[in-house]
Coordinates of C-alpha atoms in Angstrom, one line a residue:
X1 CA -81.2 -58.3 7.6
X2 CA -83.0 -56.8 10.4
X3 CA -86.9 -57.5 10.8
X4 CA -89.3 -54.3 10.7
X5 CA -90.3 -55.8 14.5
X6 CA -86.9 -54.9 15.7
X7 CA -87.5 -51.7 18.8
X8 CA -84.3 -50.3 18.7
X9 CA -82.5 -46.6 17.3
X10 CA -80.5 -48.5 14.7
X11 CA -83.7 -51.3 13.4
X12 CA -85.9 -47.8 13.4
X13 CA -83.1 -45.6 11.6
X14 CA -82.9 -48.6 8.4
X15 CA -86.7 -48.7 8.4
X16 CA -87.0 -45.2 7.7
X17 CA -84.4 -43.5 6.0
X18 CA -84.0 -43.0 2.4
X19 CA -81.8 -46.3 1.1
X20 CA -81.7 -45.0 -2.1
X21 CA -79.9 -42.0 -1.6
X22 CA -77.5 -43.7 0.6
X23 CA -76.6 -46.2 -2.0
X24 CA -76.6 -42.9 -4.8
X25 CA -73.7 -41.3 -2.3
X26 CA -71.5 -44.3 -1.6
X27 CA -71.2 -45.0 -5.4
X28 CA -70.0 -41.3 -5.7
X29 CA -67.9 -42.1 -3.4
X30 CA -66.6 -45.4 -5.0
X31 CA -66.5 -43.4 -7.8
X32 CA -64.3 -40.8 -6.6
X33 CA -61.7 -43.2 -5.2
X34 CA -61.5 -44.6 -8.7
X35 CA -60.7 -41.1 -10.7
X36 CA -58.7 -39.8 -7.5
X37 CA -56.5 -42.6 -8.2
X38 CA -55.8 -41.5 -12.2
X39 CA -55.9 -37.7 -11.5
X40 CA -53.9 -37.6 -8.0
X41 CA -50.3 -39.0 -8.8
X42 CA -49.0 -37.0 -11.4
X43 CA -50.2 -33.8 -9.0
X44 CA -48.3 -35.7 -6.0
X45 CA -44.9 -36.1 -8.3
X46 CA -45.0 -32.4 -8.9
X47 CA -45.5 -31.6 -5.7
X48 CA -42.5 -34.1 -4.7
X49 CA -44.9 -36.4 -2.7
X50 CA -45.7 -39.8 -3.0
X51 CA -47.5 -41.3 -5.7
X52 CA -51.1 -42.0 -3.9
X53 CA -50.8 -39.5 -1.6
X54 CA -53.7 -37.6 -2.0
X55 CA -55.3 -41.0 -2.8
X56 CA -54.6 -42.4 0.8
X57 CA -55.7 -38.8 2.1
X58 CA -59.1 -39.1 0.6
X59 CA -59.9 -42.6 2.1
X60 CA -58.5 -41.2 5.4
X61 CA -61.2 -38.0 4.7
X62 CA -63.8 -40.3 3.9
X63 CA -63.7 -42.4 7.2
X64 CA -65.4 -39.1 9.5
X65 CA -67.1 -38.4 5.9
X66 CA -69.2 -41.5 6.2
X67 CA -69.3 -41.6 10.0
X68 CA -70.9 -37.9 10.1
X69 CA -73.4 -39.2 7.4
X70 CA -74.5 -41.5 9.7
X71 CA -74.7 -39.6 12.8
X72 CA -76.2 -36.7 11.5
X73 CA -79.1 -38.4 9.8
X74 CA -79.9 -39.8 13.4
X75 CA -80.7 -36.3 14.8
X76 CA -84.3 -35.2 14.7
X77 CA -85.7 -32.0 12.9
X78 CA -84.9 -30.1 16.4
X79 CA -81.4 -30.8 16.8
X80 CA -80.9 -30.3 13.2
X81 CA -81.6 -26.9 13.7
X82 CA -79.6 -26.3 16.6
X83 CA -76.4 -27.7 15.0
X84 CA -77.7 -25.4 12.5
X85 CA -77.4 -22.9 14.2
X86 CA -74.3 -23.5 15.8
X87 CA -72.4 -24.6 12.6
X88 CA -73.6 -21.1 11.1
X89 CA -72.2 -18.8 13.8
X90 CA -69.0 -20.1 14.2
X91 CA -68.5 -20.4 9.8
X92 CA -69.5 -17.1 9.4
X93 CA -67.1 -15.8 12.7
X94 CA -64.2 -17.7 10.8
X95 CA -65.1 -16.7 7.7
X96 CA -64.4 -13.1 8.7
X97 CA -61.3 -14.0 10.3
X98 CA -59.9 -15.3 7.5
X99 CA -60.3 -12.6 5.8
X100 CA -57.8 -10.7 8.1
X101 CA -55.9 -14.0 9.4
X102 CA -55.9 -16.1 7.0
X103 CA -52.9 -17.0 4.4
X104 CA -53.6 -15.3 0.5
X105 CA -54.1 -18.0 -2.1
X106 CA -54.3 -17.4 -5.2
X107 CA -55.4 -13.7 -4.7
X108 CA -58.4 -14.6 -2.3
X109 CA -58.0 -15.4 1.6
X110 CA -61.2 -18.3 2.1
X111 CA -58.8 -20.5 4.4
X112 CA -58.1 -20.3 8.3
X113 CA -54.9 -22.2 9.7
X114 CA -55.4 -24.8 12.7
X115 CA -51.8 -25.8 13.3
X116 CA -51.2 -27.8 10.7
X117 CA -54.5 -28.0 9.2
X118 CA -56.0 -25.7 6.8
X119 CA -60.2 -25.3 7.1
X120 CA -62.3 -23.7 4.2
X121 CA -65.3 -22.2 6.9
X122 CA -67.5 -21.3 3.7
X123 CA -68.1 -24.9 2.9
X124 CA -69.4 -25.1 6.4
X125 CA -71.7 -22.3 6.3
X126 CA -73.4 -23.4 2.6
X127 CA -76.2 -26.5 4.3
X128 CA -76.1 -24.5 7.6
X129 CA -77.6 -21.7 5.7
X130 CA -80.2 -23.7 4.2
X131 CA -81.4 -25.4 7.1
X132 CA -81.6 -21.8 9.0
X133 CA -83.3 -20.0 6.0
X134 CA -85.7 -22.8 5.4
X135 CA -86.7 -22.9 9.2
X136 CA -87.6 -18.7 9.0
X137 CA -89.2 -19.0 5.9
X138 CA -91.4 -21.9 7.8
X139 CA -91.7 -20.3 10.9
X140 CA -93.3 -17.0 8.9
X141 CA -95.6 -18.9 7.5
X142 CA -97.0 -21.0 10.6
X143 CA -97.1 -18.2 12.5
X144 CA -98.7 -14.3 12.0
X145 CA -96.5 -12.7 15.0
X146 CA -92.8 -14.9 13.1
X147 CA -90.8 -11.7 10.9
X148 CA -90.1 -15.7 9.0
X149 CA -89.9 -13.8 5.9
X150 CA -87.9 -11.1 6.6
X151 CA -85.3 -13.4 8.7
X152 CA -84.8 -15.4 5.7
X153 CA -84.3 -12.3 3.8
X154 CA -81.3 -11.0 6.1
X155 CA -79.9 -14.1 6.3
X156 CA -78.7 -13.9 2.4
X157 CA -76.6 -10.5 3.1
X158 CA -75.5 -11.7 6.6
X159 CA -74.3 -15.0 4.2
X160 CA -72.6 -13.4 1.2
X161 CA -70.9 -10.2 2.8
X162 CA -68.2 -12.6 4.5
X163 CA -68.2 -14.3 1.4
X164 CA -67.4 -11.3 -1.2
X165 CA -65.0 -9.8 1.2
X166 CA -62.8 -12.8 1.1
X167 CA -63.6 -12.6 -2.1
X168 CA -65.4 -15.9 -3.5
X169 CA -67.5 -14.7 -5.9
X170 CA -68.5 -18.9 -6.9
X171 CA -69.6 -19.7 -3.4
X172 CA -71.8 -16.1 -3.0
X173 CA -73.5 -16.9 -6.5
X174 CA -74.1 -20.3 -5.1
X175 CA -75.3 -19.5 -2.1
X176 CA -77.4 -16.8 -3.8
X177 CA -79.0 -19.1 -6.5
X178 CA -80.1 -21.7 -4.1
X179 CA -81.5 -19.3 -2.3
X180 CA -83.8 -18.1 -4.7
X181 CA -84.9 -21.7 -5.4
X182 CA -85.9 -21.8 -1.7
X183 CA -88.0 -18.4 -1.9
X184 CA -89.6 -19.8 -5.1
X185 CA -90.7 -23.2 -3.6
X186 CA -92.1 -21.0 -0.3
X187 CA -94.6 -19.1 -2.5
X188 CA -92.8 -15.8 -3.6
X189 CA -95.2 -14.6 -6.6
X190 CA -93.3 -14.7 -9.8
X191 CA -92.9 -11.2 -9.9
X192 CA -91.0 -11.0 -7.0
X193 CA -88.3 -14.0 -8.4
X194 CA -87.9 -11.8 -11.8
X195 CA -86.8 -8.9 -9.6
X196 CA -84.6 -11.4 -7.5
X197 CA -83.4 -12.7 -11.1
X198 CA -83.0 -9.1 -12.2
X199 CA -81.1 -8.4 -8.9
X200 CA -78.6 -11.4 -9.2
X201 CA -77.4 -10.0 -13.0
X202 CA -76.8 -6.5 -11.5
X203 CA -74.2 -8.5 -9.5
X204 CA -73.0 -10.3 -11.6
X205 CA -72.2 -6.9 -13.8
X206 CA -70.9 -5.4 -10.2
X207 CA -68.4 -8.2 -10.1
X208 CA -67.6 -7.9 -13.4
X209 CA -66.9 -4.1 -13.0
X210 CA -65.0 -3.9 -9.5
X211 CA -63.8 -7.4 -8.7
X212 CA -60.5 -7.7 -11.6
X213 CA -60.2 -11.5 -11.1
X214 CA -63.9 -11.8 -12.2
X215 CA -63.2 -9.6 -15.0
X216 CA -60.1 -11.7 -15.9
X217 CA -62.2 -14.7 -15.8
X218 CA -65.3 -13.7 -17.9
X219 CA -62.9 -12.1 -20.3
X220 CA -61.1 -15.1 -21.1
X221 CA -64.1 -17.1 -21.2
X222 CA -65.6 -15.0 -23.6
X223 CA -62.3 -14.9 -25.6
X224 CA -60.0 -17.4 -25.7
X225 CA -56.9 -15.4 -26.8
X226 CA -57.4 -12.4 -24.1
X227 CA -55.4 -14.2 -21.7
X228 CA -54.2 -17.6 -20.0
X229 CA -56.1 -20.6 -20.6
X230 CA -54.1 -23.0 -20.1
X231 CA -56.4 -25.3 -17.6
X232 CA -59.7 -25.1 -19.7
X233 CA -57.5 -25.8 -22.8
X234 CA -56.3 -28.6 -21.6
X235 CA -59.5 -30.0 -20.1
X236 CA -61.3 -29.5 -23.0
X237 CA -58.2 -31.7 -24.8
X238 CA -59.0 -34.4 -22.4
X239 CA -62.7 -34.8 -23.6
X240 CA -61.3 -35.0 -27.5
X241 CA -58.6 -37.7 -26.8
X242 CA -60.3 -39.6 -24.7
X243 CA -63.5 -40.1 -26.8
X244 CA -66.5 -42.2 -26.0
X245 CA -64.0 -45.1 -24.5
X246 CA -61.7 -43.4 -22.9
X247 CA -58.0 -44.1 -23.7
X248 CA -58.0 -46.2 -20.7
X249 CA -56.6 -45.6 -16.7
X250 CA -53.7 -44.5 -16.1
X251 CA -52.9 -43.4 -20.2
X252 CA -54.4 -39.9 -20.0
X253 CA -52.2 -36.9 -21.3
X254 CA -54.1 -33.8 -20.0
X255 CA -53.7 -34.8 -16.3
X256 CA -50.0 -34.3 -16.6
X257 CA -50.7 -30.6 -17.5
X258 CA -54.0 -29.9 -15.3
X259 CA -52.6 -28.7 -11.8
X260 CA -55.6 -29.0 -10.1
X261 CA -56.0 -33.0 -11.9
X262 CA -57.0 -34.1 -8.7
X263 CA -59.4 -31.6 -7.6
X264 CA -61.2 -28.8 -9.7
X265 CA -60.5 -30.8 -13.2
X266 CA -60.9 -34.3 -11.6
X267 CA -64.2 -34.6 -14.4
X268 CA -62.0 -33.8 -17.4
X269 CA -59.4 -36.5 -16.1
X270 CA -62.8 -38.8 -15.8
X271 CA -63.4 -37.9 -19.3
X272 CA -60.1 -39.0 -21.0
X273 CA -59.1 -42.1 -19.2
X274 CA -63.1 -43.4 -18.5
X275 CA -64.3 -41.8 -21.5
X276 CA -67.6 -39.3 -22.2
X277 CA -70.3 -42.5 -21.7
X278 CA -69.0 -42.9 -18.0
X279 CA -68.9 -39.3 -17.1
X280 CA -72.7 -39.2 -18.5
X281 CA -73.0 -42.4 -16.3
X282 CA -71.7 -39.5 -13.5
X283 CA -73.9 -37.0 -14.5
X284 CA -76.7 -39.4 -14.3
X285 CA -76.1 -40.2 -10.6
X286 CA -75.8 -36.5 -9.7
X287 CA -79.2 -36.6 -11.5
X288 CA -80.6 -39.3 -10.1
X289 CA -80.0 -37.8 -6.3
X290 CA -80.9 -35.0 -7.2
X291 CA -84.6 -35.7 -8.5
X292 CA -85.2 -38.1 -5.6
X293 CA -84.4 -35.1 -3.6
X294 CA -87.1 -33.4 -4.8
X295 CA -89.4 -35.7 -5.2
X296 CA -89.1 -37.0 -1.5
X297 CA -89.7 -32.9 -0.6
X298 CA -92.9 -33.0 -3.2
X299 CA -94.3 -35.6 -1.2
X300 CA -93.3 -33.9 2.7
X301 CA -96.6 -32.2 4.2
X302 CA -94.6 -30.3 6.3
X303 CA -93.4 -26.8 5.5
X304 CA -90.1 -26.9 7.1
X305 CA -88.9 -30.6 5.8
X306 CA -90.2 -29.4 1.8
X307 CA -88.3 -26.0 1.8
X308 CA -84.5 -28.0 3.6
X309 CA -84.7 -30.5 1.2
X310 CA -85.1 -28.6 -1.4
X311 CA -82.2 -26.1 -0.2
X312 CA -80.3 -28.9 -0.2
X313 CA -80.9 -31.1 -3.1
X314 CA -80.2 -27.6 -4.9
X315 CA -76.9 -26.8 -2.9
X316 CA -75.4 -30.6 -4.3
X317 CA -76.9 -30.3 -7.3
X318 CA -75.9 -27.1 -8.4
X319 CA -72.6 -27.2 -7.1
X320 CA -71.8 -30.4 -9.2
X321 CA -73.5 -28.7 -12.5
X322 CA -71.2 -25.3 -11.7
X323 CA -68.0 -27.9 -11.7
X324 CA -68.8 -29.9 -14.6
X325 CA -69.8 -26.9 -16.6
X326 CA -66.6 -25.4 -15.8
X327 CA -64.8 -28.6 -17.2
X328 CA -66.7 -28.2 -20.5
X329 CA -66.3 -24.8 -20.8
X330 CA -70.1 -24.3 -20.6
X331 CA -69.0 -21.3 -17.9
X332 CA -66.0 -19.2 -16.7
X333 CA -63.2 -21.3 -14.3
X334 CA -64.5 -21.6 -10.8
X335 CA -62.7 -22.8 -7.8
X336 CA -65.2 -25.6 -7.3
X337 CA -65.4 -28.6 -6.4
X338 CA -66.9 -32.1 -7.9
X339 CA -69.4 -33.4 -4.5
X340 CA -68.0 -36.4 -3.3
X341 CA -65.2 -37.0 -6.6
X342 CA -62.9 -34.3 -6.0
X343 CA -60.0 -34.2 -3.3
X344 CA -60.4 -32.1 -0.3
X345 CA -60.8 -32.4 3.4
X346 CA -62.9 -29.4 3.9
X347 CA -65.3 -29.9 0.7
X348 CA -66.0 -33.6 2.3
X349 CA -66.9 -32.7 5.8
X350 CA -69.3 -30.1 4.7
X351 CA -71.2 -32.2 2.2
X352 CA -71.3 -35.1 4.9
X353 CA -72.8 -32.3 7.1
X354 CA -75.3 -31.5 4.1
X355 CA -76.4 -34.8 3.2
X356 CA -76.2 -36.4 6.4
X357 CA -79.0 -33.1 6.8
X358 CA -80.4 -34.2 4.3
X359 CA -80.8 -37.9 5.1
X360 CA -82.3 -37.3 8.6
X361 CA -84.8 -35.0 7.0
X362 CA -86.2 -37.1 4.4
X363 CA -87.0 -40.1 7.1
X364 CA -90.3 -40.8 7.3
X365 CA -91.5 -39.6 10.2
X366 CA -95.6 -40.5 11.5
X367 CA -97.4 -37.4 11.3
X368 CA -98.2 -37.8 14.6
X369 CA -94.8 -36.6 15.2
X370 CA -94.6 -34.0 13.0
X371 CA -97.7 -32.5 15.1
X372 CA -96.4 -32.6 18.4
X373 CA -93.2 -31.1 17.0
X374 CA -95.8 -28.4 15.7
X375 CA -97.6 -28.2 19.2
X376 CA -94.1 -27.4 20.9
X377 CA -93.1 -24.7 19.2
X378 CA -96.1 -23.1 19.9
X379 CA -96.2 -23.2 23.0

């Protein structure tokens, strides 16, 4: 155990970072080894690969996961911003290029080729964002001669272009709705976030009308026999066999029949072998980081620190609620992923890079700090 007396980066990292959000991410991640490990083999014997193949994967993702957890919540609020900074420029740069370079799946190009590995830049992008828009909506309102405002404004368009060109419609209304959560905690009258609210449905009907796989998607959500719905049917079998109980690991049905088991549907797997009172459990834990998210910005003095943290809580928050509201069918499919359950190399990194964000941010930090930081901007 080390003593509070201890002078060093590690002793003055423990004493000051959030424990309890650590400990709320490493069960997720427990967590998602356990479901990975009922929803991943039948995929792998389709696919003709070993049976825990994408199980071994995942722990071999989660080793730089944890590590870039770890080093990131080291950085201060300055380097935060710079990596910021850097992260965003070269996600969006690849994000356009994948749109020209990048291999077609399933209709949409969101995926750049590095050799032999495959990066998803958009994920990247997402808590780079947050951390950018939150510092110019800071930086306006420190100082009278910042455009804070209006660079937080741009940002959303230079954000979502890349992203509807590709197209991925789910990550631009994600991107889009935290957002708005951001310029509601920063002050925006409430006229202004019914226009913004206003705004975001005439999208959604622009989608609708000029984007067919949106169409295709709404349609059969709204009807089940306009088309092919062969995931959210069985997903939504998964939940009725597997009851409150679950029908125990490795006995599921649905998973044989899900082809994305292991990644988008990983919940509904949850739900039949684990049973609905431990994917509440899940939903709790989701809840539970998420509310200590916010509290810990309610309680931040500093502009900056309140609006990140909130971008962020909302980003992991609303990401999980899109996924498991897909798995319900509460809302259309989405090509989204479960934080922290679901397999995927790409989705990991990125949310290591939000939380570990996150986790530097909500340190506590003497004021006295927090001034001088203040003091050298100015100057």
């Amino acid at each position: 155990m080390m003593s509070r007396a201890e002078r060093s980066h590690l002793g003055d990292w423990w004493w000051t970072v959030d424990r309890a959000l650590l400990a709320g991410l490493g069960v997720l991640m427990t967590a998602g080894l356990v479901f990975l490990m009922a929803g991943g083999p039948p995929v792998a014997e389709r696919l003709g690969l070993p049976t825990f193949h994408f199980l071994n994967r995942q722990v071999m993702y989660l080793l730089p996961t944890i590590a870039l957890i770890l080093a990131v919540s080291f950085l201060s609020l300055r380097h935060i911003r710079r990596m910021a900074l850097v992260t965003y420029g070269l996600g969006i740069v690849l994000c356009i290029a994948a749109t020209k370079y990048g291999p077609e799946i399933k209709g949409a190009h969101r995926w750049i080729q590095f050799g032999s590995i495959g990066v998803q830049p958009s994920e990247f992008v997402k808590p780079a964002f947050v951390i950018l828009a939150a510092w110019a909506f800071a930086e306006g309102a420190r100082r009278r001669d910042m455009p804070g405002g209006t660079l937080a404004v741009l940002l959303l368009p230079m954000t979502i272009v890349p992203l509807i060109l590709q197209p991925d419609f789910g990550q631009t209304m994600l991107v889009t709705m935290v957002w708005c959560a951001m310029v509601f905690v920063a002050g925006l009258h409430w006229f202004w976030v019914g226009g913004l609210g206003g705004a975001g449905l005439v999208g959604v009907a622009a989608a609708y009308e000029f984007l067919p796989h949106v169409r295709a998607r709404i349609t059969r959500f709204m009807d089940k026999d306009s088309g092919d719905n062969f995931q959210t049917f069985w997903s939504q079998e998964s939940f009725s066999s597997g009851g409150w109980l679950g029908t125990g690991p490795g006995e599921g049905i649905a998973k044989r029949h899900l082809p994305d088991a292991h990644t988008d549907f990983i919940f509904s797997v949850a739900g039949e072998e684990f049973g609905v009172i431990i994917c509440i459990g899940i939903v709790l834990l989701f809840a539970f980081i998420v509310m200590r998210g916010l509290v810990l910005a309610r309680r931040s003095d500093d502009i900056f620190c309140r609006l990140a943290i909130t971008g962020l809580t909302a980003l992991f928050g609303l990401q999980a609620c899109i996924n498991m509201a897909v798995n319900v069918r509460l809302m259309p499919a989405k090509g989204m992923t479960l934080p922290f359950i679901s397999y995927g190399g790409s989705s990991l990194i990125s949310l290591a890079l939000g939380m570990g964000f996150l986790i530097a941010i909500t340190r506590r930090r003497p004021r006295t700090t927090l001034l001088n930081r203040d003091e050298g901007l100015a100057h």
